Short mmCIF file of C-alpha atoms in Angstrom, two decimals:
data_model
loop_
_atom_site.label_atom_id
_atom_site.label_comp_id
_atom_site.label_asym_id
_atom_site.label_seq_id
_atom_site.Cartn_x
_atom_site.Cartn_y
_atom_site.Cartn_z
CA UNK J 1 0.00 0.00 0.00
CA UNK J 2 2.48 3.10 -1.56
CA UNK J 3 1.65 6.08 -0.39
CA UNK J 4 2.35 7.62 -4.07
CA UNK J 5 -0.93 7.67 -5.17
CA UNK J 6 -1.86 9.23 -2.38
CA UNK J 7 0.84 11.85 -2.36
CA UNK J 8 -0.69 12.67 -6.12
CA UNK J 9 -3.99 12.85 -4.84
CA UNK J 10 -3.19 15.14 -1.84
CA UNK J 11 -1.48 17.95 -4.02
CA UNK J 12 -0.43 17.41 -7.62
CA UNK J 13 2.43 19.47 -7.15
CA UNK J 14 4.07 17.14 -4.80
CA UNK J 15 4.85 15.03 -7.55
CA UNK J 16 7.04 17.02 -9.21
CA UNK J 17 9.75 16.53 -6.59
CA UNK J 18 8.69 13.89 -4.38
CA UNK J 19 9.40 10.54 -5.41
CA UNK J 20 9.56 7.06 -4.14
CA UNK J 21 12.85 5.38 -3.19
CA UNK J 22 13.24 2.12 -4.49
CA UNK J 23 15.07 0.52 -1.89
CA UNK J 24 12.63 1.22 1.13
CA UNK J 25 9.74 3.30 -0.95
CA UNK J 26 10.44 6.57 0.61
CA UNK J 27 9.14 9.26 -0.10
CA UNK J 28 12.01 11.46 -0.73
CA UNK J 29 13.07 14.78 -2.84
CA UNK J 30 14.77 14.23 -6.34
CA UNK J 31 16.80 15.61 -7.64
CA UNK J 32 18.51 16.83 -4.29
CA UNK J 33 21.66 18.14 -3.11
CA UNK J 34 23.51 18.69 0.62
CA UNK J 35 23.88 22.43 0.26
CA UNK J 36 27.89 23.29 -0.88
CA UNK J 37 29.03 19.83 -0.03
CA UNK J 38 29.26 15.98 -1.80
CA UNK J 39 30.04 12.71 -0.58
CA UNK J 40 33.70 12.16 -0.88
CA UNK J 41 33.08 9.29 -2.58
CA UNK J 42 31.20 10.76 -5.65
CA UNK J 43 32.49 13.80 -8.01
CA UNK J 44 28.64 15.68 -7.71
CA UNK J 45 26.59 16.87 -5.28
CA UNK J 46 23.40 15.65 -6.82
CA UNK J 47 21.59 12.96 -4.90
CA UNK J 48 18.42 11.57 -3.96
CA UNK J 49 16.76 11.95 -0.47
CA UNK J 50 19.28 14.66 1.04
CA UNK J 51 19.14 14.81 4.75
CA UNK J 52 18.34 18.33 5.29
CA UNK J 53 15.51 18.18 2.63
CA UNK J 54 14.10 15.49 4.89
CA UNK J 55 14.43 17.35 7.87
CA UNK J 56 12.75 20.26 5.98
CA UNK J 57 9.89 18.39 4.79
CA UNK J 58 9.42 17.12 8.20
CA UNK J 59 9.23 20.37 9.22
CA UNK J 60 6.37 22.17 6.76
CA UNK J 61 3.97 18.84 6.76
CA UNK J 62 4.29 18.56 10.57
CA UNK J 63 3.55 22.29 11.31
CA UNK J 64 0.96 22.91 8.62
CA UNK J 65 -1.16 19.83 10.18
CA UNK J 66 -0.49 21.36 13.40
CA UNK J 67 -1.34 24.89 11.80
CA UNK J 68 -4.82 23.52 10.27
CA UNK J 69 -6.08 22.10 13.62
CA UNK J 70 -5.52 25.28 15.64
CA UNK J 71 -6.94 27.33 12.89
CA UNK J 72 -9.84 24.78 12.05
CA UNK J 73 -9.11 25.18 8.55
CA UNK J 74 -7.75 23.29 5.54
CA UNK J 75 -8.91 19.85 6.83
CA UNK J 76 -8.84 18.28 3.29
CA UNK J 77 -5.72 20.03 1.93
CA UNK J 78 -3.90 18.02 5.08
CA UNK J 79 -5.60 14.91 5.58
CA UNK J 80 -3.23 12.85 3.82
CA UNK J 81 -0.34 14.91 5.00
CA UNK J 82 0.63 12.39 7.89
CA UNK J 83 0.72 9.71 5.38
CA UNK J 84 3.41 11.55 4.03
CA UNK J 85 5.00 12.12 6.75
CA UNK J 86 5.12 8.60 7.88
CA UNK J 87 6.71 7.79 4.35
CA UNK J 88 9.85 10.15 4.80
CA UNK J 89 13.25 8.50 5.42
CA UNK J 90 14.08 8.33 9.15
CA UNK J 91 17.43 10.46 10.17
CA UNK J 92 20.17 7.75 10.33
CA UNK J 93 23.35 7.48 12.06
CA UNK J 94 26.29 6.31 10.04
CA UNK J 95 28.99 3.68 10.34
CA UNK J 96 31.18 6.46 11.88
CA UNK J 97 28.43 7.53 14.74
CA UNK J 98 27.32 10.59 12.89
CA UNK J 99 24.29 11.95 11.80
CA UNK J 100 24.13 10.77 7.54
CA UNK J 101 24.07 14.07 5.65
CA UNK J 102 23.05 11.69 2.73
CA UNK J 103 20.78 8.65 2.37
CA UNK J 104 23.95 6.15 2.19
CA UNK J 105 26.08 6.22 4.54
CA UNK J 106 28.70 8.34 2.69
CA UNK J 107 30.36 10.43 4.69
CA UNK J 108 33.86 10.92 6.17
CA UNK J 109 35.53 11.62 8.64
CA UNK J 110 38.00 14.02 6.68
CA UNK J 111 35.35 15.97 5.55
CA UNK J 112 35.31 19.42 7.61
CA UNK J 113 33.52 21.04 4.96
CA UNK J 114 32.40 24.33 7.15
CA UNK J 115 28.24 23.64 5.82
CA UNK J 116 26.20 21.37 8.09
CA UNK J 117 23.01 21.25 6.61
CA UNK J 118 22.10 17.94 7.43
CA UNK J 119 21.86 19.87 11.40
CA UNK J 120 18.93 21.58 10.22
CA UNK J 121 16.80 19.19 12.55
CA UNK J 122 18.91 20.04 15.47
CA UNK J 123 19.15 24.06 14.84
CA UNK J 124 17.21 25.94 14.06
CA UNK J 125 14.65 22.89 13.77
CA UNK J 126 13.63 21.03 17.03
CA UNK J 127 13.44 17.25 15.55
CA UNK J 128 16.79 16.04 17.44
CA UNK J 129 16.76 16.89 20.84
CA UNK J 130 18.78 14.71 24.19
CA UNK J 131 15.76 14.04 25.75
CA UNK J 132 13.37 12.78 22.76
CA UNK J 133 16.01 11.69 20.46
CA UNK J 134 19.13 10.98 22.59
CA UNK J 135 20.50 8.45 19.67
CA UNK J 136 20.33 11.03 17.02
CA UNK J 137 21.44 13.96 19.61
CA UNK J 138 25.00 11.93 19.51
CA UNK J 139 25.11 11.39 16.50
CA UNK J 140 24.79 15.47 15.61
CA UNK J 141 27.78 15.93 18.05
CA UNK J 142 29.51 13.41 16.46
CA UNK J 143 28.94 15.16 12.88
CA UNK J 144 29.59 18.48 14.44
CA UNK J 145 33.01 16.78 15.62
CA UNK J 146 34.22 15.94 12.79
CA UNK J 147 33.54 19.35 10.87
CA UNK J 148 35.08 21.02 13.50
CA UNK J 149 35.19 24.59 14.86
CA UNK J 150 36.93 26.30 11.83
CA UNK J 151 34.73 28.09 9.43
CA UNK J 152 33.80 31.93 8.92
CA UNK J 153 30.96 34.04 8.86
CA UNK J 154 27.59 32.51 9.23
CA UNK J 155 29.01 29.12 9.52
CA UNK J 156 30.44 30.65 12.85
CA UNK J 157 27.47 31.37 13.78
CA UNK J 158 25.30 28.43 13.37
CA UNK J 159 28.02 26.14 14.53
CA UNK J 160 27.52 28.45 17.87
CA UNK J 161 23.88 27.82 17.77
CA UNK J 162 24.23 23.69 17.41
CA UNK J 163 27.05 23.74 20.26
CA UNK J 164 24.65 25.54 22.41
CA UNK J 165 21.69 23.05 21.03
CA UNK J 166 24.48 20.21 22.38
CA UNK J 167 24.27 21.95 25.74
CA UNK J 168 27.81 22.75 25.05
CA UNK J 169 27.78 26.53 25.95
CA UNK J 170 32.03 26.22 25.68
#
């Protein structure tokens, strides 16, 4: 029972960038790319199913359900939204403990690539958090780790923002 039918059903739109996985029938954005950064072990940045598209997804279903209830509005234009929802890939922790920026489990431990988009669920999202998601809370630290403090300008500053999301104030 694919939720792709219902997906077309729910908002034609959808379609156009929401497609199922084949693997695990996802539901999952493609094309896609982690913002300024690819897997080391391909020469592009275009994928399927990027993390932080995910996380972002997550996000606008989640809220606008939440949105339509408190206004008592838009009933129909969300009822199949959870569906959705439900068919999203999970956030996944990777071989080396951290938080997959990608679908596979690509990424490295060399890579200190100042962008960590795939955080987006930890700041300034709420969907990883130590005391709902404790797994996936490590597993951010453990990506934010490995990046490492170096970066400039807004990097700076969000990598403030997910230390202080880590309850890492230092």
């Amino acid at each position: 029972d694919s939720v792709y039918p219902v997906l077309k059903s729910a908002c034609g739109f959808y379609q156009d960038f929401l497609v199922p996985e084949p693997k695990h029938n996802w539901l999952v954005v493609s094309p896609s790319i982690s913002p300024e950064n690819n897997p080391s072990v391909h020469s592009t940045s275009v994928c399927a199913g990027a993390t932080m598209d995910n996380q972002l997804l997550f996000d606008l279903f989640s809220k606008t359900i939440k949105a339509a209830k408190l206004l008592n509005k838009d009933s129909d234009l969300v009822a199949d939204f959870p569906k959705i929802l439900d068919a999203l890939p999970p956030m996944q922790t990777g071989r080396l403990g951290q938080l997959q920026e990608w679908m596979e489990d690509w990424d490295s431990s060399s890579d200190q690539n100042r962008h960590v988009s795939h955080l987006y669920g930890l700041f300034p999202g709420n969907q990883i958090s130590p005391f709902t998601q404790p797994k996936l809370f490590e597993a951010a630290r453990t990506s934010l780790k490995y990046r490492g403090d170096v970066s400039t300008g807004w990097s700076m500053g969000w990598k403030v923002n997910f230390w202080a999301r880590l309850l890492d104030g230092n």
